[in-house]
Each structure stands twice: as structure tokens, then as C-alpha cells.
mmCIF file of C-alpha atoms and ligand atoms in Angstrom:
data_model
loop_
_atom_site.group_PDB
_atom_site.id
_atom_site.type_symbol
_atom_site.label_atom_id
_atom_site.label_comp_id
_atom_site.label_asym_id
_atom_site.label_seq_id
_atom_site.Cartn_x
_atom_site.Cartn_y
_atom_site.Cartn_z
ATOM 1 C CA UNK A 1 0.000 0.000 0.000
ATOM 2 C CA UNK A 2 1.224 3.127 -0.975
ATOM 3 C CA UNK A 3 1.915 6.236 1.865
ATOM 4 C CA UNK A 4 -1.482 8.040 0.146
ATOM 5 C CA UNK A 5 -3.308 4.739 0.215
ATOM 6 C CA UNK A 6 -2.346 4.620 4.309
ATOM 7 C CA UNK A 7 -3.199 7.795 4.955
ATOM 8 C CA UNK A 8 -6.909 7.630 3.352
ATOM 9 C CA UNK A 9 -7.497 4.535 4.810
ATOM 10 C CA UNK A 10 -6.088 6.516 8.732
ATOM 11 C CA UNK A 11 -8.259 9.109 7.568
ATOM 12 C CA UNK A 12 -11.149 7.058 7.167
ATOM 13 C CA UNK A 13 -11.136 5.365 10.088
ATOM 14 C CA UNK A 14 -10.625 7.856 12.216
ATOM 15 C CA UNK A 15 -13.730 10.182 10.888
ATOM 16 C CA UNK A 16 -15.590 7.211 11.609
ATOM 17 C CA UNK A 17 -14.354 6.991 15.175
ATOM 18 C CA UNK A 18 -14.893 10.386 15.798
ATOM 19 C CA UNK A 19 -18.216 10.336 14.385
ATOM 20 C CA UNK A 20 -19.239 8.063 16.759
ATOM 21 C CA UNK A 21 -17.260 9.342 20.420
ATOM 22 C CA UNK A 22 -19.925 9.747 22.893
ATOM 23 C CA UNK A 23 -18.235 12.169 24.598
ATOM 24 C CA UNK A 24 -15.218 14.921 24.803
ATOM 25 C CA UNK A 25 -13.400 12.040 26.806
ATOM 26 C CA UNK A 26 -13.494 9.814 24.025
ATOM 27 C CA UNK A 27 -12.675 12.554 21.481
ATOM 28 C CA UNK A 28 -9.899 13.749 23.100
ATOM 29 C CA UNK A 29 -8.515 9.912 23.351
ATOM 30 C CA UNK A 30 -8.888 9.963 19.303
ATOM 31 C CA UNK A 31 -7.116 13.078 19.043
ATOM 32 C CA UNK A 32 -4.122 12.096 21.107
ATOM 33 C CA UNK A 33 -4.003 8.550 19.559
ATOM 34 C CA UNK A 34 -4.364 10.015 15.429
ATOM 35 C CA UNK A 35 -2.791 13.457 15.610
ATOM 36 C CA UNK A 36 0.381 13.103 18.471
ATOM 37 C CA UNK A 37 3.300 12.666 18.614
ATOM 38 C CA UNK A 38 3.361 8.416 18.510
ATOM 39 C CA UNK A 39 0.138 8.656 16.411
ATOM 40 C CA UNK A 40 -0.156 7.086 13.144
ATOM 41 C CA UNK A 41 0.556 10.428 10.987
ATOM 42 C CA UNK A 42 3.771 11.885 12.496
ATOM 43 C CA UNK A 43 4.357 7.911 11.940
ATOM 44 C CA UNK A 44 4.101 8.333 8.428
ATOM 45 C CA UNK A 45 5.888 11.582 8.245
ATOM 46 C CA UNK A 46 8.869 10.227 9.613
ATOM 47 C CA UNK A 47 8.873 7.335 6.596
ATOM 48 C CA UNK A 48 8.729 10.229 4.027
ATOM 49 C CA UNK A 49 12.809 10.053 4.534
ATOM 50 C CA UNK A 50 12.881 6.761 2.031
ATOM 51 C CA UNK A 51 10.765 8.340 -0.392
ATOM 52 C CA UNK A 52 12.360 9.402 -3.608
ATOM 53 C CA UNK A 53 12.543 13.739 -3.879
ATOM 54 C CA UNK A 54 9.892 13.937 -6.181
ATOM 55 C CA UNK A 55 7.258 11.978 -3.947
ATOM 56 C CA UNK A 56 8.307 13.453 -1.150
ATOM 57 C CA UNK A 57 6.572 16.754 -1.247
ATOM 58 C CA UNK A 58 3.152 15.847 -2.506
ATOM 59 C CA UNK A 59 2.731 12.859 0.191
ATOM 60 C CA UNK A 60 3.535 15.609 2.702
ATOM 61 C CA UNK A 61 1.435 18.295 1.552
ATOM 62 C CA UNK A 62 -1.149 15.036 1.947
ATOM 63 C CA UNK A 63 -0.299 14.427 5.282
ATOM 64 C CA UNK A 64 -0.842 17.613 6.118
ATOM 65 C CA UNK A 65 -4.368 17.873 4.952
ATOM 66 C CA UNK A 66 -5.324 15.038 6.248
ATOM 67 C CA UNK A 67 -4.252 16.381 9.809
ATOM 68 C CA UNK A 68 -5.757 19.438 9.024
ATOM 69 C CA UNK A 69 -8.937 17.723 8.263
ATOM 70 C CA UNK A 70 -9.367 15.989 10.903
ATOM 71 C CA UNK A 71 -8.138 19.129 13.323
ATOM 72 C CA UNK A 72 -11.053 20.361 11.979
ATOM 73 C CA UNK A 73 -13.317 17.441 12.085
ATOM 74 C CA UNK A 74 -12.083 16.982 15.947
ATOM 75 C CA UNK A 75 -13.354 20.647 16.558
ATOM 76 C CA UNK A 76 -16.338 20.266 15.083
ATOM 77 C CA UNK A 77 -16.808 17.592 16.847
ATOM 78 C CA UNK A 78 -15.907 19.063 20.146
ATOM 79 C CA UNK A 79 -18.298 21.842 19.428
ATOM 80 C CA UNK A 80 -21.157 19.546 19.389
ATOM 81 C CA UNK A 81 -20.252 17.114 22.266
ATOM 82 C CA UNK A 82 -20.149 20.512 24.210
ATOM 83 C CA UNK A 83 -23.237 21.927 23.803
ATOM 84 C CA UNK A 84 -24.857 18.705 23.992
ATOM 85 C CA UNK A 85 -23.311 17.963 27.523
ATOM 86 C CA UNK A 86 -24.420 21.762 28.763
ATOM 87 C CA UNK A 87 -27.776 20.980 27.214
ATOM 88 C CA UNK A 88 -27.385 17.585 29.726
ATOM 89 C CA UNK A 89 -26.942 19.694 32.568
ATOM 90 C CA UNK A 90 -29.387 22.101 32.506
ATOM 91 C CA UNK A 91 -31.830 19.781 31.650
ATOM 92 C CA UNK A 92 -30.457 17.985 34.602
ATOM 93 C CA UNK A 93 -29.881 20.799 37.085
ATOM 94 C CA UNK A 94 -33.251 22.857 36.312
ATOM 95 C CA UNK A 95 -34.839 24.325 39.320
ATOM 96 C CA UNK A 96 -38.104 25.233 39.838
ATOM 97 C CA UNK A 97 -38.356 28.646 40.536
ATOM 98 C CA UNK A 98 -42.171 28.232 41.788
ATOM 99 C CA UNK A 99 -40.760 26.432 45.020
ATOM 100 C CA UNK A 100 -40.830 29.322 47.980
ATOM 101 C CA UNK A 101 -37.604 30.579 49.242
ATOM 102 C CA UNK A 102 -35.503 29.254 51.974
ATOM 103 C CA UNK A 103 -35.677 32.778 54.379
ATOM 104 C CA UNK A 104 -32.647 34.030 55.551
ATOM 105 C CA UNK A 105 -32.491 34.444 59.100
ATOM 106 C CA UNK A 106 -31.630 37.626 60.547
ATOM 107 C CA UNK A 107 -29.852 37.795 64.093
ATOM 108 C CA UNK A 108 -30.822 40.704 66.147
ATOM 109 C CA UNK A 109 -27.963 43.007 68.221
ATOM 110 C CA UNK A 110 -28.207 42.167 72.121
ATOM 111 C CA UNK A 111 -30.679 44.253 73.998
ATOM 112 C CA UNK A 112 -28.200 45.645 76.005
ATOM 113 C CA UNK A 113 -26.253 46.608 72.886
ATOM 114 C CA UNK A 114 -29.115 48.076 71.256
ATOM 115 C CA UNK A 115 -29.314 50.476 75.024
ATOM 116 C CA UNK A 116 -25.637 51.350 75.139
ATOM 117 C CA UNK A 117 -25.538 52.361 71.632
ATOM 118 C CA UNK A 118 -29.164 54.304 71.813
ATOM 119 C CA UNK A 119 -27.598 56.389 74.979
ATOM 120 C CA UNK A 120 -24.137 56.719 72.943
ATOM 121 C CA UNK A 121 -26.495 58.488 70.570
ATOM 122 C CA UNK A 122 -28.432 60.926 72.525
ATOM 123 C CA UNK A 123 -24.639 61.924 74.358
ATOM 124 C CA UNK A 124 -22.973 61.822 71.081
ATOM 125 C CA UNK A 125 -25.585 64.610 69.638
ATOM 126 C CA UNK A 126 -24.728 66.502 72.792
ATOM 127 C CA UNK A 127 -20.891 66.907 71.654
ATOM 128 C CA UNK A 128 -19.710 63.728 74.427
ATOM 129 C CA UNK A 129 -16.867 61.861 73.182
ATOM 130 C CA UNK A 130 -17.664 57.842 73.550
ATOM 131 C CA UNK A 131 -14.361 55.932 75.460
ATOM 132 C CA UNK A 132 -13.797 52.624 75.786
ATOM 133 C CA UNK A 133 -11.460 51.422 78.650
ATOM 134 C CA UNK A 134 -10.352 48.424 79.991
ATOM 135 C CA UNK A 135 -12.379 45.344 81.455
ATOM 136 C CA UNK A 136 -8.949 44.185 83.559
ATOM 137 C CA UNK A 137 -8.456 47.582 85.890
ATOM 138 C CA UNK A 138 -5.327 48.228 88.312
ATOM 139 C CA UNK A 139 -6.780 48.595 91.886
ATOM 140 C CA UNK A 140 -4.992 52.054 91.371
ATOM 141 C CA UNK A 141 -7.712 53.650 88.621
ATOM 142 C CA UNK A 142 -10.260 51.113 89.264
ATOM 143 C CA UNK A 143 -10.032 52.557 93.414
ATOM 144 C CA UNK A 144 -7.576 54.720 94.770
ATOM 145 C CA UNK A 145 -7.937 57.412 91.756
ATOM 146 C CA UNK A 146 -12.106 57.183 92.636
ATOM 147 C CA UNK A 147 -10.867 58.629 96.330
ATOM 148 C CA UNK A 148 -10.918 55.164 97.549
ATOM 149 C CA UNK A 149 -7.664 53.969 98.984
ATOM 150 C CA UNK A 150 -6.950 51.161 100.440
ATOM 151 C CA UNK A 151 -8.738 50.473 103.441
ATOM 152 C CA UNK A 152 -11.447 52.825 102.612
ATOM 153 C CA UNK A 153 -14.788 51.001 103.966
ATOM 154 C CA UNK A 154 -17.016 51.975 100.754
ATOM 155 C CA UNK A 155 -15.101 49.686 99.168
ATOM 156 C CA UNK A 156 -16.516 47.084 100.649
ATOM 157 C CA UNK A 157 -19.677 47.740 98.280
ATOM 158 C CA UNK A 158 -17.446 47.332 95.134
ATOM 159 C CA UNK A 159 -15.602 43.773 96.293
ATOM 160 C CA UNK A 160 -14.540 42.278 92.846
ATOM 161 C CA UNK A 161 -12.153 39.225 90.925
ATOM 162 C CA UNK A 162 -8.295 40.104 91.988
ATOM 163 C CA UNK A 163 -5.889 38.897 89.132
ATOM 164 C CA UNK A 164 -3.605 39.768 92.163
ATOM 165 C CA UNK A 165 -3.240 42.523 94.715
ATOM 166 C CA UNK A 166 -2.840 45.360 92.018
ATOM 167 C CA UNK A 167 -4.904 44.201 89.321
ATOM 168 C CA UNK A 168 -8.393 43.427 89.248
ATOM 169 C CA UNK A 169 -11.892 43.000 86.309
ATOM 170 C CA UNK A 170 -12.828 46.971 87.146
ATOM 171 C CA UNK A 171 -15.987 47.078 89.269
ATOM 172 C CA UNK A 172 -17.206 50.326 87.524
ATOM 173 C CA UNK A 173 -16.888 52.237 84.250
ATOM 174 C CA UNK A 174 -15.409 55.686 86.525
ATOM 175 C CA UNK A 175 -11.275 54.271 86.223
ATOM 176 C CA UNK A 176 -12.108 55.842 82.765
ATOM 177 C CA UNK A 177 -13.316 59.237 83.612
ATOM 178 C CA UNK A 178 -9.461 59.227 85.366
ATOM 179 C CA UNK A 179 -7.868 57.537 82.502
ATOM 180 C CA UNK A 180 -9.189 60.371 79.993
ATOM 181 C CA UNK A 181 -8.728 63.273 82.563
ATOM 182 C CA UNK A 182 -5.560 63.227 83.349
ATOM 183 C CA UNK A 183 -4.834 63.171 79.285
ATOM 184 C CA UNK A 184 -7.365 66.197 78.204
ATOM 185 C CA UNK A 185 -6.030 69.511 77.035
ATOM 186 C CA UNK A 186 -8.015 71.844 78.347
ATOM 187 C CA UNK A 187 -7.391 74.742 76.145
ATOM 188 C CA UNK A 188 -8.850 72.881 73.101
ATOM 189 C CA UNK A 189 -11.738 72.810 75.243
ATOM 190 C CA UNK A 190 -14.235 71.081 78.054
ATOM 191 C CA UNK A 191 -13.912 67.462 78.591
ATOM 192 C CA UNK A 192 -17.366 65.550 77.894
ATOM 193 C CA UNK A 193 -17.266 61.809 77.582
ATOM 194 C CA UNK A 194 -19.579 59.058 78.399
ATOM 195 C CA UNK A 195 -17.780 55.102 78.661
ATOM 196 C CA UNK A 196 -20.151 52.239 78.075
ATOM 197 C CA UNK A 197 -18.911 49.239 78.656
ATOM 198 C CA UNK A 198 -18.888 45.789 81.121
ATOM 199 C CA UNK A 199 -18.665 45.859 84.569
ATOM 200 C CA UNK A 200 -17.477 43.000 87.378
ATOM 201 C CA UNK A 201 -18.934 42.464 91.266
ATOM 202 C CA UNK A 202 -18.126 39.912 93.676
ATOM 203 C CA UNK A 203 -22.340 39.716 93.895
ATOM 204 C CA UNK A 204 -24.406 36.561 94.388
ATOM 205 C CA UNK A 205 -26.561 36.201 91.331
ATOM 206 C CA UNK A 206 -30.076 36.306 92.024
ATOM 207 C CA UNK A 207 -32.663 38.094 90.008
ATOM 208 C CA UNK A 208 -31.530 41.989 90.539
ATOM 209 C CA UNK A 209 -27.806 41.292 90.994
ATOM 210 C CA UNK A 210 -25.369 39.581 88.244
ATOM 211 C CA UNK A 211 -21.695 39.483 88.965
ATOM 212 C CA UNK A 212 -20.905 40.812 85.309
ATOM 213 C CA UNK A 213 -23.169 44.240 84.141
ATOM 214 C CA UNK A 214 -22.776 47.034 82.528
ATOM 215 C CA UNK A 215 -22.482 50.722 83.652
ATOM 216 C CA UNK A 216 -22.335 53.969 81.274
ATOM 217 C CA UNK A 217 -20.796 56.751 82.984
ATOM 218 C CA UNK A 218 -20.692 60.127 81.769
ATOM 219 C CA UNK A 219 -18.316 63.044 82.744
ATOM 220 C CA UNK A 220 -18.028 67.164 82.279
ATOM 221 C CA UNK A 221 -15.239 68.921 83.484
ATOM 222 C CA UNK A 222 -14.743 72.799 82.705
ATOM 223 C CA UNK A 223 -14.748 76.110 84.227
ATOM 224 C CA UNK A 224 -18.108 76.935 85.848
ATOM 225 C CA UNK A 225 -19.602 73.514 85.826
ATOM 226 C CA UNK A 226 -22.521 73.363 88.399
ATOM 227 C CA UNK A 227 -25.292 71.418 89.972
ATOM 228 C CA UNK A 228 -27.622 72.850 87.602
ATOM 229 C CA UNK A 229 -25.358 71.731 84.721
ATOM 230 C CA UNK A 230 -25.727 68.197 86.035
ATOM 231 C CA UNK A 231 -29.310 68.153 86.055
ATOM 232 C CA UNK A 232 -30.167 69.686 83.071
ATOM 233 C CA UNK A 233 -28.114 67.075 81.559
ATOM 234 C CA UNK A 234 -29.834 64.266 83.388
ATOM 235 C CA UNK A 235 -33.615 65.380 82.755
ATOM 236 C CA UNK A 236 -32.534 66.124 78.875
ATOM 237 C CA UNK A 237 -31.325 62.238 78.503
ATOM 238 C CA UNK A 238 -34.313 60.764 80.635
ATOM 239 C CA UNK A 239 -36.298 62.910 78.549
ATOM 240 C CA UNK A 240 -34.968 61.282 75.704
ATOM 241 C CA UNK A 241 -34.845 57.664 76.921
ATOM 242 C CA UNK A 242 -38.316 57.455 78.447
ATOM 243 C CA UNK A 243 -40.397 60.107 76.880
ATOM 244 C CA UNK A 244 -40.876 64.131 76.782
ATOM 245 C CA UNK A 245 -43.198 64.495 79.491
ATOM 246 C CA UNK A 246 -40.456 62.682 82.396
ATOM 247 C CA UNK A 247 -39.473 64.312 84.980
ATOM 248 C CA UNK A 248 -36.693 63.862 87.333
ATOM 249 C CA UNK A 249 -35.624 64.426 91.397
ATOM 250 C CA UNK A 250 -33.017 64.212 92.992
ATOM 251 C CA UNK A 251 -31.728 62.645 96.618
ATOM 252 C CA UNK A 252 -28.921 63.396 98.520
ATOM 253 C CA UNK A 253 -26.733 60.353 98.641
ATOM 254 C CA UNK A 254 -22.916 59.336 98.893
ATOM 255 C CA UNK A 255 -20.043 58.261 96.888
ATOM 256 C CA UNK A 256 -16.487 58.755 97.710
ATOM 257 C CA UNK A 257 -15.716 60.214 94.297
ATOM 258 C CA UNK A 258 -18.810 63.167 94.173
ATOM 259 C CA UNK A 259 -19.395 65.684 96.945
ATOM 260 C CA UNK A 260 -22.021 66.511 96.613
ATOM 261 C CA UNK A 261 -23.678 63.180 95.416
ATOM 262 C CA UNK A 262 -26.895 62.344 94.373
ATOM 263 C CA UNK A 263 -29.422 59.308 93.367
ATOM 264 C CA UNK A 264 -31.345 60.155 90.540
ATOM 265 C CA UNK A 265 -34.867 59.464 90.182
ATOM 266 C CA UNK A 266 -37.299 59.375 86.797
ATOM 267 C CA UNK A 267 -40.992 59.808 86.813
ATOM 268 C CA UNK A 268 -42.624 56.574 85.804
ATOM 269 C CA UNK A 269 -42.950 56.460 82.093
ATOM 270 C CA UNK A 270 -45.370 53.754 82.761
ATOM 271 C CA UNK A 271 -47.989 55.198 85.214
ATOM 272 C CA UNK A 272 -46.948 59.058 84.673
ATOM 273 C CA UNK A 273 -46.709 58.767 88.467
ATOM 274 C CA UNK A 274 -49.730 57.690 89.513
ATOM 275 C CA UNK A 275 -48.479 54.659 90.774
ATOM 276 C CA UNK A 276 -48.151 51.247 89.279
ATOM 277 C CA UNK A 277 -46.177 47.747 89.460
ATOM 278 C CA UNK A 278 -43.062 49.368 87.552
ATOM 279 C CA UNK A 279 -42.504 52.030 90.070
ATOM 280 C CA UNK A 280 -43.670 50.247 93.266
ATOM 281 C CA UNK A 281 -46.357 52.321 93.675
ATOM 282 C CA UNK A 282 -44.221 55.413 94.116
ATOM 283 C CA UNK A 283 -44.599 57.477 91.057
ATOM 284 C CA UNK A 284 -40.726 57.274 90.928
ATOM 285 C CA UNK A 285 -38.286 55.379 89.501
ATOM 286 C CA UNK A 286 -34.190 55.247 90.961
ATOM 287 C CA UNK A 287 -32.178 54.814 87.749
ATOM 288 C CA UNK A 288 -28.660 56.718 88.542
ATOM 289 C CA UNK A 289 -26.391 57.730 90.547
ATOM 290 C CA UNK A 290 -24.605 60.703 90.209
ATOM 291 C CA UNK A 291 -22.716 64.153 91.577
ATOM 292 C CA UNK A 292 -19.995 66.674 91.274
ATOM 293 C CA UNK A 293 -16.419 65.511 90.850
ATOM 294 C CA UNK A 294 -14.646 65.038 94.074
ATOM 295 C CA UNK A 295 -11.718 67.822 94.896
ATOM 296 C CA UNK A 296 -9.293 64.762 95.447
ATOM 297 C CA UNK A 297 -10.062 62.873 92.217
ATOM 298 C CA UNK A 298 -9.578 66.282 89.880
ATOM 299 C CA UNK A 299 -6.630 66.663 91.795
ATOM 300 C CA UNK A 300 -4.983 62.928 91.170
ATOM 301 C CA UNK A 301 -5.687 63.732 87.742
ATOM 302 C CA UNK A 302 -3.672 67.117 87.622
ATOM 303 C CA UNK A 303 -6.909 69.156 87.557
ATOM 304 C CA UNK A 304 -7.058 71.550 89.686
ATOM 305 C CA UNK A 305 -10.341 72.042 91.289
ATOM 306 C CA UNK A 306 -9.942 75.917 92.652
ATOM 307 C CA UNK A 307 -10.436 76.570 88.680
ATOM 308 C CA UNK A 308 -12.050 73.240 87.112
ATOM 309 C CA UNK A 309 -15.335 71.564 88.350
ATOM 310 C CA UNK A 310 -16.954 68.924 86.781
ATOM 311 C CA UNK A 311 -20.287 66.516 87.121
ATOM 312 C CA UNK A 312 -19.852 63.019 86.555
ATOM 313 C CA UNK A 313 -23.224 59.971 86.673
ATOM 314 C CA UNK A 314 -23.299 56.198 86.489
ATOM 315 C CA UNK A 315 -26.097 54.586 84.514
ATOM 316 C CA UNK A 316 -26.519 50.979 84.692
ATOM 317 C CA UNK A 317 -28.311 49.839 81.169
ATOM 318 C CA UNK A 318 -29.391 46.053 82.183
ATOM 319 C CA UNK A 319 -31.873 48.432 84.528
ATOM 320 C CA UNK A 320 -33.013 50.678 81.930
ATOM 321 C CA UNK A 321 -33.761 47.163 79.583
ATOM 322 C CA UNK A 322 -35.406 45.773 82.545
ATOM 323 C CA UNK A 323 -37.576 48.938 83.381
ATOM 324 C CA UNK A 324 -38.455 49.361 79.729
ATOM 325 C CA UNK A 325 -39.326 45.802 78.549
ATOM 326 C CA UNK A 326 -40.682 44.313 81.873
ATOM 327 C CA UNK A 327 -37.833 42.227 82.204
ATOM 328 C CA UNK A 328 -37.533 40.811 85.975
ATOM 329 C CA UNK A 329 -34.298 38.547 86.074
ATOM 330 C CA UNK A 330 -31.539 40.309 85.328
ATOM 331 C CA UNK A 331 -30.049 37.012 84.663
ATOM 332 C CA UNK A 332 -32.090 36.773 81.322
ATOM 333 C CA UNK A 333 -29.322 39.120 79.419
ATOM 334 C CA UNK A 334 -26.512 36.871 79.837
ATOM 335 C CA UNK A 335 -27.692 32.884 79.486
ATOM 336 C CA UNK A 336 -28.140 33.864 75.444
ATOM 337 C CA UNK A 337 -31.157 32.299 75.133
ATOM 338 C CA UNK A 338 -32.298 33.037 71.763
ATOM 339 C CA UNK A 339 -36.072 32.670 72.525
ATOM 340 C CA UNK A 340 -35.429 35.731 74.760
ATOM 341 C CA UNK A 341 -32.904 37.853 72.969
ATOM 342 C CA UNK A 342 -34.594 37.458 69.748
ATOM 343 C CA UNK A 343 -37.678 39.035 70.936
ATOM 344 C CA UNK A 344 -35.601 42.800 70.938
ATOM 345 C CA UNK A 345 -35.747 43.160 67.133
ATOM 346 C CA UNK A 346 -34.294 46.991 67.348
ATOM 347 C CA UNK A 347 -35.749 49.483 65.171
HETATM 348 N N1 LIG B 401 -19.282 54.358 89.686
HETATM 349 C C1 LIG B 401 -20.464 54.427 90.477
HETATM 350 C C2 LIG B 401 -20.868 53.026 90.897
HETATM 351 O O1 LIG B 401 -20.562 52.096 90.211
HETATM 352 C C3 LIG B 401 -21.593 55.104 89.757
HETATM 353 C C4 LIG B 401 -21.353 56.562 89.686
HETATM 354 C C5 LIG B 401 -20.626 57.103 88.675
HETATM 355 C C6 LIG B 401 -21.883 57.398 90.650
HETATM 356 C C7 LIG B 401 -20.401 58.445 88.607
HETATM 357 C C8 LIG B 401 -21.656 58.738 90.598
HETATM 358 C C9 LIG B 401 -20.938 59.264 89.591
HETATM 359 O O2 LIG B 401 -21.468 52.841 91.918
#
């Protein structure tokens, strides 16, 4: 058989083969097996070297048609065998777009979040700044900056986790009004700041008391700073919080870092003040404490108070959650029990 006759005959069969692959597998087999490298025409090719000069050029100009052919024809091929497989697949793979939806669940922020960060608001548009301090206090911000040293009996109310002697979880939000004090430039203005954040007591959980809260405190320290600054403050946020017509009172009270100090009480935003469950029957509701910056602590901070005075409160937000959504165990806010938290959907 001639070189021509061996080709047609190659050529032949594999049209045939590649008519009939099934798939782009298959085809790709034929492709390596005709066209490579040990295939059948680079075979032939390489015999060309006995032919005689004359022969040699057509029978390669031959060969190379043929390859080109069935290049082509392999293409083709491949064309088809794709869109038939995607045609497979979709056909396969449909969905039915009638079936309903699969919903998305949506997680809600903590109720206490949702508090702090409604409070943060109403100080922010009142020109506060918002810090953040530390949950793991020394014993000297967390205490002896507040005017508490160390055997001062009102600390007895604040007994807390020791890491060891001088380091402790901080058992209020005020280390931070010292933290931020002693670093505020007062000639680019008065210091206002709230702190939100978590709190730690050596309590006995029961349903009022939780060994991990939260507090917000807020301070002002300037020139002039007054009682009446204090309160007009206080009514504008309870105003806020619970409603335009609250109103608030004040009661003398004690804390070793305010002199004067106050409690802070809120008309019932339940009963108006007639009386009712939420306010014991008293018209009046104790949410803060509250007073004007001790002497000593402005002066531990390098403030001194012959020109500076300042107001400072602590607000405790698991109350305010508890006051406003009837809440009575504390102890609800912290066992994340999505049946409860996911009931405070936010705005
Ligand atoms: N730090 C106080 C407490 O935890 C609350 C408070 C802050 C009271 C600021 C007065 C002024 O008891």
C-alpha cells in the first residue's frame, strides 16, 4: 500500500471513530491517539525520509491535509459534544423557581447593645466623646484614683475578681473618667465623655444582681460647671430615653468620688406617676447615681479644682432594659437564650 493509500485509509477510520465518540473524553482519546506525537501520521511523516525527492513533497502536503482535516473534524466535533453535555446539565440541574424561598435568618444586636448604643447616641448629639477602657483595671484607677484607697470602707460595696493585689476585672466604668482626665487639654476645650462598657462584682446572682453588668458613665469637666449643669443634663437624657413628658428628682446620697452626690430618680414612664407595678407604687423610679467631681479625684488627675469643676453619673443599662421591657431577672441578658434575645428586634 502506498503512503497516500495509508493515509486515506487513517483518515477514514478515524472520521468514523470520531463520528461516533460519545463524549469529549473519548474525542480527546482519538485526538491524542491520530494526531500526536506516537500517532499514526507523524508515523508516516517520519517514513517520508525513504521516499524518492519527487514523492516526497506531494505525500507531505497530503499528510498535512489530512491532519488538518481531521483538526477540523475533531473541533467540530468538540463543538457539538459541548453543547450537547451543557444541554445535559441544565436539563439535569433545572430548578423550579415556583418552590418558595428558603428565608434568611436575621440575628438581632443584644438588647443591652441596642441600650448602650441608643444612649451613645443621645450623648454623642450633645458633643460627648464615647471611650472605651479596659475590662482588667489596676486597683490604682479602678479605686484609689475614685478617692478610695486602700482600706477605705465603701469599698466594701465594690468587692470584685483580683488577678492579684494590684490588678483586678474593674468594678465600675469611673477608672475611665481618670484615665481620659488626666490626658485632656483643656485649652482645646471642656472634657465631655460618656464610657459604656462591662462591669465586674463579687455579687451573688439572684434576680436583681449579676456578677458581670454594665455601667455607662458620663463626665463634664470645665470652668463653671454646676449642679444645675448636672441636672439639666440628666432630665434632657431621661427625657430622651423614656419620653418628653419625664421628669426627674433628685436625693442626697454618697459616693467617695462626688461631693455633693446624688441618686437620681425618673418619673414613671409607665404610670406618669400615679403609681403602678413598675414604680412600686411610688410614682418614681431610681435609675442613677450621680454628683460633682470630688476635689481629690480632679486633683490625682492634675486638675485643679480651685479653677475646674466637673459633674460626673453612672447609669446601669441592664436596669433601663429591665424597666423598659418588663424584664424581671436580670439574669435573662446573659444565658443567650435566643427565645429571649430574639424578641428585641431593634428598630
Ligand atoms: N461608679 C459608680 C458606681 O458604680 C456610679 C457613679 C458614677 C456614681 C459616677 C456617681 C458618679 O457605683
Amino acid at each position: 500500500m502506498s503512503l497516500q493509500d495509508k493515509l486515506e485509509a487513517l483518515k477514514q477510520e478515524t472520521v468514523a471513530k470520531i463520528d461516533a465518540a460519545q463524549d469529549l473524553k473519548a474525542l480527546n482519546q482519538i485526538r491524542v491517539e491520530t494526531l500526536g506525537k506516537k500517532g499514526p501520521i507523524t508515523e508516516v511523516l517520519r517514513g517520508m525520509k525513504d521516499l524518492s525527492a519527487e514523492e516526497r513533497p506531494k505525500v507531505g502536503s497530503f499528510a498535512n491535509e489530512i491532519r488538518d482535516e481531521l483538526t477540523a473534524k475533531i473541533e467540530e466535533k468538540k463543538i457539538e459534544l459541548e453543547k450537547a453535555e451543557l444541554d445535559r446539565t441544565l436539563a439535569a440541574e433545572s430548578i423550579d423557581i415556583t418552590l418558595p424561598g428558603k428565608a434568611v435568618k436575621q440575628g438581632v444586636r443584644h438588647v443591652l447593645t441596642q441600650i448602650m448604643e441608643e444612649i451613645e447616641d443621645i450623648f454623642i448629639g450633645m458633643g460627648y466623646q464615647v471611650v472605651e477602657g479596659s475590662e482588667v483595671e489596676s486597683d490604682h484607677y479602678n479605686f484609689e484614683r475614685m478617692n478610695l484607697p486602700k482600706d477605705h470602707p465603701a469599698r466594701d460595696m465594690q468587692d470584685t475578681f483580683y488577678i492579684s493585689d494590684e490588678v483586678l476585672i474593674r468594678t465600675h466604668t469611673s477608672p475611665v473618667q481618670a484615665r481620659t482626665m488626666e490626658k485632656h487639654d483643656f485649652s482645646k476645650g471642656p472634657l465631655r465623655m460618656i464610657s459604656p462598657g462591662k462591669v465586674f462584682r463579687r455579687d451573688t446572682d439572684d434576680a436583681t444582681h449579676s456578677h458581670q453588668f454594665h455601667q455607662i458613665e458620663g463626665l463634664v469637666v470645665d470652668k463653671n460647671i454646676t449642679m444645675a449643669d448636672l441636672k439639666g443634663t440628666l432630665e434632657v437624657m431621661m427625657k430622651k430615653m423614656f419620653g418628653e413628658d419625664r421628669e426627674i428628682r433628685l436625693r442626697p446620697s454618697y459616693f467617695p468620688f462626688t461631693e455633693p452626690s446624688v441618686e437620681v430618680d425618673v418619673s414613671c414612664f409607665k404610670c406618669g406617676g400615679a403609681g403602678c407595678n413598675v414604680c412600686k407604687y411610688t410614682g418614681w423610679i431610681e435609675i442613677l447615681g450621680a454628683g460633682m467631681v470630688h476635689p481629690n479625684v480632679l486633683r490625682m488627675s492634675g486638675i485643679d479644682p480651685e479653677v475646674y469643676s466637673g459633674f460626673a453619673f453612672g447609669l446601669g443599662p441592664d436596669r433601663v432594659a429591665m424597666l423598659r421591657y418588663g424584664v424581671n431577672d436580670i439574669r435573662n441578658f446573659y444565658q443567650n437564650d435566643l427565645r429571649f434575645l430574639g424578641q428585641f428586634k431593634g428598630e
